[in-house]
PDB file of C-alpha atoms and ligand atoms in Angstrom:
ATOM      1  CA  MET A 140       0.052   0.088   0.095  1.00  0.00           C
ATOM      2  CA  THR A 141       1.392   3.260  -1.073  1.00  0.00           C
ATOM      3  CA  ARG A 142       1.919   5.878   1.877  1.00  0.00           C
ATOM      4  CA  LYS A 143      -0.123   8.823   1.433  1.00  0.00           C
ATOM      5  CA  PHE A 144       1.068  12.567   1.332  1.00  0.00           C
ATOM      6  CA  SER A 145      -1.013  14.876   3.514  1.00  0.00           C
ATOM      7  CA  GLY A 146      -0.218  18.596   3.484  1.00  0.00           C
ATOM      8  CA  ASP A 147      -0.756  21.533   1.152  1.00  0.00           C
ATOM      9  CA  THR A 148       3.080  22.556   0.472  1.00  0.00           C
ATOM     10  CA  LEU A 149       5.521  20.140  -0.949  1.00  0.00           C
ATOM     11  CA  LEU A 150       9.172  20.301  -0.974  1.00  0.00           C
ATOM     12  CA  VAL A 151      10.664  19.354  -4.404  1.00  0.00           C
ATOM     13  CA  ALA A 152      14.096  18.624  -4.135  1.00  0.00           C
ATOM     14  CA  THR A 153      15.528  20.333  -7.301  1.00  0.00           C
ATOM     15  CA  HIS A 154      17.465  23.161  -8.147  1.00  0.00           C
ATOM     16  CA  ASN A 155      16.207  23.122 -11.594  1.00  0.00           C
ATOM     17  CA  LYS A 156      13.920  25.892 -12.500  1.00  0.00           C
ATOM     18  CA  GLY A 157      12.243  24.206 -15.577  1.00  0.00           C
ATOM     19  CA  LYS A 158      11.560  21.185 -13.572  1.00  0.00           C
ATOM     20  CA  LEU A 159      10.080  22.936 -10.498  1.00  0.00           C
ATOM     21  CA  GLU A 160       7.922  25.312 -12.760  1.00  0.00           C
ATOM     22  CA  GLU A 161       6.472  22.208 -14.376  1.00  0.00           C
ATOM     23  CA  MET A 162       6.029  20.563 -11.267  1.00  0.00           C
ATOM     24  CA  ALA A 163       3.981  23.492  -9.697  1.00  0.00           C
ATOM     25  CA  HIS A 164       1.902  23.578 -12.866  1.00  0.00           C
ATOM     26  CA  LEU A 165       1.336  19.731 -12.779  1.00  0.00           C
ATOM     27  CA  LEU A 166       0.399  19.799  -9.129  1.00  0.00           C
ATOM     28  CA  GLU A 167      -1.955  22.901  -9.101  1.00  0.00           C
ATOM     29  CA  PRO A 168      -5.049  21.215  -9.684  1.00  0.00           C
ATOM     30  CA  PHE A 169      -4.824  19.128  -6.610  1.00  0.00           C
ATOM     31  CA  GLY A 170      -4.457  22.130  -4.443  1.00  0.00           C
ATOM     32  CA  VAL A 171      -0.538  21.704  -3.823  1.00  0.00           C
ATOM     33  CA  LYS A 172       1.858  24.420  -3.483  1.00  0.00           C
ATOM     34  CA  VAL A 173       5.513  23.461  -4.504  1.00  0.00           C
ATOM     35  CA  VAL A 174       8.563  24.864  -2.718  1.00  0.00           C
ATOM     36  CA  GLY A 175      12.051  24.064  -4.244  1.00  0.00           C
ATOM     37  CA  ALA A 176      15.401  23.025  -2.795  1.00  0.00           C
ATOM     38  CA  GLY A 177      16.887  26.476  -3.578  1.00  0.00           C
ATOM     39  CA  ASP A 178      14.124  28.355  -1.713  1.00  0.00           C
ATOM     40  CA  MET A 179      15.237  26.359   1.511  1.00  0.00           C
ATOM     41  CA  ASP A 180      18.884  27.074   0.881  1.00  0.00           C
ATOM     42  CA  LEU A 181      19.454  23.125   0.631  1.00  0.00           C
ATOM     43  CA  PRO A 182      22.638  22.087  -0.935  1.00  0.00           C
ATOM     44  CA  GLU A 183      22.796  19.793  -3.982  1.00  0.00           C
ATOM     45  CA  PRO A 184      23.967  16.531  -3.359  1.00  0.00           C
ATOM     46  CA  GLU A 185      26.304  14.675  -5.740  1.00  0.00           C
ATOM     47  CA  GLU A 186      24.555  12.330  -7.844  1.00  0.00           C
ATOM     48  CA  THR A 187      26.852   8.995  -7.644  1.00  0.00           C
ATOM     49  CA  GLU A 188      24.566   6.439  -8.677  1.00  0.00           C
ATOM     50  CA  ASP A 189      24.372   5.186 -12.432  1.00  0.00           C
ATOM     51  CA  THR A 190      20.440   4.741 -12.467  1.00  0.00           C
ATOM     52  CA  PHE A 191      17.797   7.255 -12.410  1.00  0.00           C
ATOM     53  CA  VAL A 192      16.153   5.848  -9.462  1.00  0.00           C
ATOM     54  CA  GLY A 193      19.234   5.732  -7.508  1.00  0.00           C
ATOM     55  CA  ASN A 194      20.109   9.439  -8.215  1.00  0.00           C
ATOM     56  CA  ALA A 195      16.398  10.360  -7.285  1.00  0.00           C
ATOM     57  CA  ARG A 196      16.677   8.430  -4.104  1.00  0.00           C
ATOM     58  CA  ILE A 197      19.888  10.385  -3.047  1.00  0.00           C
ATOM     59  CA  LYS A 198      18.233  14.005  -3.834  1.00  0.00           C
ATOM     60  CA  ALA A 199      14.848  13.084  -2.119  1.00  0.00           C
ATOM     61  CA  HIS A 200      16.257  11.426   1.039  1.00  0.00           C
ATOM     62  CA  ALA A 201      19.085  14.151   1.396  1.00  0.00           C
ATOM     63  CA  ALA A 202      16.139  16.886   1.290  1.00  0.00           C
ATOM     64  CA  ALA A 203      13.931  14.927   3.723  1.00  0.00           C
ATOM     65  CA  LYS A 204      16.782  14.609   6.376  1.00  0.00           C
ATOM     66  CA  ALA A 205      17.884  18.100   6.228  1.00  0.00           C
ATOM     67  CA  THR A 206      14.259  19.573   6.763  1.00  0.00           C
ATOM     68  CA  GLY A 207      12.359  16.795   8.361  1.00  0.00           C
ATOM     69  CA  LEU A 208       9.716  17.163   5.688  1.00  0.00           C
ATOM     70  CA  PRO A 209       8.423  14.476   3.005  1.00  0.00           C
ATOM     71  CA  ALA A 210      10.536  15.589  -0.221  1.00  0.00           C
ATOM     72  CA  LEU A 211       9.864  14.856  -3.941  1.00  0.00           C
ATOM     73  CA  SER A 212      12.714  14.565  -6.388  1.00  0.00           C
ATOM     74  CA  ASP A 213      12.977  14.178 -10.051  1.00  0.00           C
ATOM     75  CA  ASP A 214      15.822  12.490 -11.699  1.00  0.00           C
ATOM     76  CA  SER A 215      15.198  12.567 -15.774  1.00  0.00           C
ATOM     77  CA  GLY A 216      16.998  12.509 -18.732  1.00  0.00           C
ATOM     78  CA  ILE A 217      17.021  11.478 -22.615  1.00  0.00           C
ATOM     79  CA  THR A 218      18.155   8.205 -23.842  1.00  0.00           C
ATOM     80  CA  ILE A 219      18.838   8.199 -27.427  1.00  0.00           C
ATOM     81  CA  ASP A 220      18.625   4.726 -29.332  1.00  0.00           C
ATOM     82  CA  GLY A 221      21.365   5.533 -31.922  1.00  0.00           C
ATOM     83  CA  LEU A 222      23.857   6.161 -29.162  1.00  0.00           C
ATOM     84  CA  ASN A 223      23.048   2.945 -27.116  1.00  0.00           C
ATOM     85  CA  GLY A 224      20.850   4.980 -24.565  1.00  0.00           C
ATOM     86  CA  ALA A 225      23.513   7.885 -23.941  1.00  0.00           C
ATOM     87  CA  PRO A 226      23.362  10.425 -22.373  1.00  0.00           C
ATOM     88  CA  GLY A 227      20.852   8.843 -20.081  1.00  0.00           C
ATOM     89  CA  VAL A 228      21.942   9.517 -16.286  1.00  0.00           C
ATOM     90  CA  TYR A 229      24.464  12.139 -17.938  1.00  0.00           C
ATOM     91  CA  THR A 230      21.972  14.191 -19.488  1.00  0.00           C
ATOM     92  CA  ALA A 231      22.772  17.233 -17.499  1.00  0.00           C
ATOM     93  CA  ASP A 232      26.626  16.408 -17.597  1.00  0.00           C
ATOM     94  CA  TRP A 233      26.587  16.731 -21.332  1.00  0.00           C
ATOM     95  CA  ALA A 234      25.460  20.553 -20.817  1.00  0.00           C
ATOM     96  CA  GLU A 235      28.184  21.047 -18.040  1.00  0.00           C
ATOM     97  CA  THR A 236      30.565  23.748 -19.048  1.00  0.00           C
ATOM     98  CA  GLY A 237      32.340  24.212 -15.966  1.00  0.00           C
ATOM     99  CA  ASN A 238      30.730  27.607 -15.280  1.00  0.00           C
ATOM    100  CA  GLY A 239      27.088  26.653 -15.566  1.00  0.00           C
ATOM    101  CA  ARG A 240      25.052  24.466 -18.234  1.00  0.00           C
ATOM    102  CA  ASP A 241      24.814  25.146 -21.843  1.00  0.00           C
ATOM    103  CA  PHE A 242      22.167  23.076 -23.533  1.00  0.00           C
ATOM    104  CA  MET A 243      22.754  24.166 -26.951  1.00  0.00           C
ATOM    105  CA  MET A 244      26.207  22.543 -26.553  1.00  0.00           C
ATOM    106  CA  ALA A 245      24.746  19.331 -25.178  1.00  0.00           C
ATOM    107  CA  MET A 246      22.010  19.080 -28.156  1.00  0.00           C
ATOM    108  CA  THR A 247      24.865  19.774 -30.524  1.00  0.00           C
ATOM    109  CA  ARG A 248      27.051  17.112 -29.030  1.00  0.00           C
ATOM    110  CA  ALA A 249      24.043  14.447 -29.351  1.00  0.00           C
ATOM    111  CA  HIS A 250      23.322  15.691 -33.000  1.00  0.00           C
ATOM    112  CA  ASP A 251      27.098  15.377 -33.947  1.00  0.00           C
ATOM    113  CA  GLU A 252      27.460  11.761 -32.316  1.00  0.00           C
ATOM    114  CA  LEU A 253      24.295  10.771 -34.169  1.00  0.00           C
ATOM    115  CA  VAL A 254      25.964  12.015 -37.511  1.00  0.00           C
ATOM    116  CA  ALA A 255      29.505  10.758 -36.643  1.00  0.00           C
ATOM    117  CA  CYS A 256      28.092   7.130 -36.113  1.00  0.00           C
ATOM    118  CA  ASP A 257      25.717   7.404 -39.340  1.00  0.00           C
ATOM    119  CA  ALA A 258      22.532   6.695 -36.783  1.00  0.00           C
ATOM    120  CA  ALA A 259      19.675   5.473 -38.988  1.00  0.00           C
ATOM    121  CA  LYS A 260      16.854   8.216 -39.132  1.00  0.00           C
ATOM    122  CA  PRO A 261      14.336   8.717 -37.553  1.00  0.00           C
ATOM    123  CA  TRP A 262      16.706   9.292 -34.443  1.00  0.00           C
ATOM    124  CA  MET A 263      14.475   7.617 -31.902  1.00  0.00           C
ATOM    125  CA  ALA A 264      14.831   8.789 -28.302  1.00  0.00           C
ATOM    126  CA  GLN A 265      13.086   8.777 -25.031  1.00  0.00           C
ATOM    127  CA  PHE A 266      12.618  11.311 -22.200  1.00  0.00           C
ATOM    128  CA  ARG A 267      12.470   9.370 -18.709  1.00  0.00           C
ATOM    129  CA  CYS A 268      11.527  10.899 -15.584  1.00  0.00           C
ATOM    130  CA  THR A 269      11.869   8.987 -12.092  1.00  0.00           C
ATOM    131  CA  LEU A 270      10.082  10.655  -9.229  1.00  0.00           C
ATOM    132  CA  VAL A 271      10.913   9.405  -5.454  1.00  0.00           C
ATOM    133  CA  LEU A 272       9.006  10.855  -2.684  1.00  0.00           C
ATOM    134  CA  ALA A 273      10.940  10.276   0.560  1.00  0.00           C
ATOM    135  CA  TRP A 274       9.954  10.853   4.263  1.00  0.00           C
ATOM    136  CA  PRO A 275      12.373  11.626   7.085  1.00  0.00           C
ATOM    137  CA  ASP A 276      11.971   8.199   8.476  1.00  0.00           C
ATOM    138  CA  GLY A 277      13.554   6.733   5.563  1.00  0.00           C
ATOM    139  CA  HIS A 278      10.526   5.395   3.586  1.00  0.00           C
ATOM    140  CA  ASP A 279      10.151   6.245  -0.012  1.00  0.00           C
ATOM    141  CA  GLU A 280       7.757   5.628  -3.089  1.00  0.00           C
ATOM    142  CA  VAL A 281       8.900   5.592  -6.684  1.00  0.00           C
ATOM    143  CA  PHE A 282       7.137   6.661  -9.605  1.00  0.00           C
ATOM    144  CA  GLU A 283       8.201   6.424 -13.411  1.00  0.00           C
ATOM    145  CA  GLY A 284       7.132   7.973 -16.906  1.00  0.00           C
ATOM    146  CA  VAL A 285       8.533   7.670 -20.238  1.00  0.00           C
ATOM    147  CA  ALA A 286       7.763   9.982 -23.321  1.00  0.00           C
ATOM    148  CA  PRO A 287       8.902   8.195 -26.723  1.00  0.00           C
ATOM    149  CA  GLY A 288       9.808  10.377 -29.540  1.00  0.00           C
ATOM    150  CA  HIS A 289      12.515  11.263 -32.002  1.00  0.00           C
ATOM    151  CA  LEU A 290      15.145  14.069 -32.389  1.00  0.00           C
ATOM    152  CA  VAL A 291      15.317  16.726 -34.950  1.00  0.00           C
ATOM    153  CA  TRP A 292      18.002  18.946 -36.216  1.00  0.00           C
ATOM    154  CA  PRO A 293      18.041  22.071 -36.510  1.00  0.00           C
ATOM    155  CA  ILE A 294      16.252  22.414 -33.013  1.00  0.00           C
ATOM    156  CA  ARG A 295      12.887  24.331 -33.175  1.00  0.00           C
ATOM    157  CA  GLY A 296      10.827  26.343 -30.580  1.00  0.00           C
ATOM    158  CA  LYS A 297      11.467  28.579 -27.541  1.00  0.00           C
ATOM    159  CA  ASP A 298       9.625  27.250 -24.828  1.00  0.00           C
ATOM    160  CA  GLY A 299      10.580  24.472 -22.249  1.00  0.00           C
ATOM    161  CA  PHE A 300      13.930  23.738 -21.143  1.00  0.00           C
ATOM    162  CA  GLY A 301      16.900  21.487 -21.556  1.00  0.00           C
ATOM    163  CA  TYR A 302      16.837  19.355 -24.557  1.00  0.00           C
ATOM    164  CA  ASP A 303      13.301  20.287 -25.657  1.00  0.00           C
ATOM    165  CA  PRO A 304      14.037  22.167 -28.758  1.00  0.00           C
ATOM    166  CA  MET A 305      15.158  18.775 -30.456  1.00  0.00           C
ATOM    167  CA  PHE A 306      12.414  16.422 -29.332  1.00  0.00           C
ATOM    168  CA  VAL A 307       9.385  15.647 -31.249  1.00  0.00           C
ATOM    169  CA  PRO A 308       7.037  13.360 -29.049  1.00  0.00           C
ATOM    170  CA  GLU A 309       5.417  10.250 -30.618  1.00  0.00           C
ATOM    171  CA  GLY A 310       2.355  11.011 -32.362  1.00  0.00           C
ATOM    172  CA  HIS A 311       3.381  14.825 -32.910  1.00  0.00           C
ATOM    173  CA  ASP A 312       5.255  16.919 -35.519  1.00  0.00           C
ATOM    174  CA  VAL A 313       6.297  19.806 -33.090  1.00  0.00           C
ATOM    175  CA  THR A 314       8.977  19.684 -30.632  1.00  0.00           C
ATOM    176  CA  PHE A 315       8.359  20.023 -26.903  1.00  0.00           C
ATOM    177  CA  ALA A 316       9.508  23.626 -27.222  1.00  0.00           C
ATOM    178  CA  GLU A 317       7.059  24.573 -29.811  1.00  0.00           C
ATOM    179  CA  MET A 318       4.282  23.228 -27.197  1.00  0.00           C
ATOM    180  CA  ASP A 319       2.740  25.374 -24.656  1.00  0.00           C
ATOM    181  CA  ARG A 320       3.562  23.862 -21.133  1.00  0.00           C
ATOM    182  CA  TRP A 321      -0.167  22.554 -20.604  1.00  0.00           C
ATOM    183  CA  GLU A 322       0.127  20.650 -23.859  1.00  0.00           C
ATOM    184  CA  LYS A 323       3.751  19.200 -22.982  1.00  0.00           C
ATOM    185  CA  ASN A 324       2.886  18.195 -19.442  1.00  0.00           C
ATOM    186  CA  LYS A 325      -0.169  16.100 -20.783  1.00  0.00           C
ATOM    187  CA  ILE A 326       2.224  13.862 -22.563  1.00  0.00           C
ATOM    188  CA  SER A 327       5.536  14.203 -21.096  1.00  0.00           C
ATOM    189  CA  HIS A 328       7.479  11.778 -19.141  1.00  0.00           C
ATOM    190  CA  ARG A 329       7.139  14.157 -15.977  1.00  0.00           C
ATOM    191  CA  GLY A 330       3.551  14.363 -16.691  1.00  0.00           C
ATOM    192  CA  LYS A 331       2.980  10.726 -16.629  1.00  0.00           C
ATOM    193  CA  ALA A 332       5.276  10.132 -13.489  1.00  0.00           C
ATOM    194  CA  VAL A 333       3.363  12.727 -11.617  1.00  0.00           C
ATOM    195  CA  GLU A 334       0.074  11.017 -12.889  1.00  0.00           C
ATOM    196  CA  GLN A 335       1.584   7.899 -10.879  1.00  0.00           C
ATOM    197  CA  PHE A 336       2.489   9.884  -8.073  1.00  0.00           C
ATOM    198  CA  VAL A 337      -1.046  11.428  -7.532  1.00  0.00           C
ATOM    199  CA  ALA A 338      -2.824   8.427  -8.069  1.00  0.00           C
ATOM    200  CA  GLY A 339      -0.499   6.705  -5.490  1.00  0.00           C
ATOM    201  CA  CYS A 340       0.027   9.355  -2.720  1.00  0.00           C
ATOM    202  CA  PHE A 341      -3.111  11.522  -2.933  1.00  0.00           C
ATOM    203  CA  GLY A 342      -6.597  10.632  -1.734  1.00  0.00           C
TER     204      GLY A 342
HETATM  205  P1  LIG B 116      19.045  15.788 -13.440  1.00  0.00           P
HETATM  206  O1  LIG B 116      17.695  14.920 -13.272  1.00  0.00           O
HETATM  207  O2  LIG B 116      19.081  16.787 -12.488  1.00  0.00           O
HETATM  208  O3  LIG B 116      20.129  14.784 -13.383  1.00  0.00           O
HETATM  209  O4  LIG B 116      19.038  16.373 -14.931  1.00  0.00           O
HETATM  210  C1  LIG B 116      18.254  15.963 -15.859  1.00  0.00           C
HETATM  211  C2  LIG B 116      18.599  16.620 -17.321  1.00  0.00           C
HETATM  212  O5  LIG B 116      17.787  16.162 -18.338  1.00  0.00           O
HETATM  213  C3  LIG B 116      17.912  18.043 -17.234  1.00  0.00           C
HETATM  214  O6  LIG B 116      19.048  18.773 -16.753  1.00  0.00           O
HETATM  215  C4  LIG B 116      17.477  18.423 -18.372  1.00  0.00           C
HETATM  216  O7  LIG B 116      18.607  18.834 -19.471  1.00  0.00           O
HETATM  217  C5  LIG B 116      17.082  17.174 -19.176  1.00  0.00           C
HETATM  218  N1  LIG B 116      15.630  17.023 -19.009  1.00  0.00           N
HETATM  219  C6  LIG B 116      14.938  16.337 -18.177  1.00  0.00           C
HETATM  220  N2  LIG B 116      13.631  16.481 -18.272  1.00  0.00           N
HETATM  221  C7  LIG B 116      13.564  17.376 -19.367  1.00  0.00           C
HETATM  222  C8  LIG B 116      12.523  17.843 -20.037  1.00  0.00           C
HETATM  223  O8  LIG B 116      11.324  17.845 -19.762  1.00  0.00           O
HETATM  224  N3  LIG B 116      12.662  18.790 -21.282  1.00  0.00           N
HETATM  225  C9  LIG B 116      14.039  18.931 -21.500  1.00  0.00           C
HETATM  226  N4  LIG B 116      15.160  18.275 -21.116  1.00  0.00           N
HETATM  227  C10 LIG B 116      14.931  17.744 -19.836  1.00  0.00           C
END
């Protein structure tokens, strides 16, 4: 039996503004306000695991322990078939410049590696999201969502964040960055994982 979340404010263990905004939008209909790890001055723990769920657990438990509150983390990324699943858990790392994150650089790398290995088109890929809700007593619940699609070049669209401008979700011909937030959240990996979270932990 899934442990229920009670309360009207949820601590989301992320410093990523894009994720936080989407989470706030997704949870608004359930009367839940979100507060980010940055708002509570929580440090960003090192993500030392090689799975999405492992890293999501690290972030959620660190935040729950530091605050004494239930904390929800999101570990997500993109897996590209033609690159044997890369960048996967290293999706954010591909954008690391040493002085912040540059997603144009990360998308260019994905494109260049696909071209270099002569990957067959369409370039199939999946956005993946693992959510972990952790309580201060060490209990946790895990929820997962996947959005299948393909990659396009050149990139298109100005909305969203991260790799959104190069990802066209299955059944659509526009990228996530060409959709408004409402449209993206209905079909995204994060939207699907939040659906599971709400079904399991609310009501
Ligand atoms: P992490 O979960 O903090 O390790 O970072 C995951 C990375 O995946 C983010 O920095 C984004 O670049 C990328 N990502 C995750 N979800 C999305 C999304 O919905 N759109 C675009 N990029 C995403």
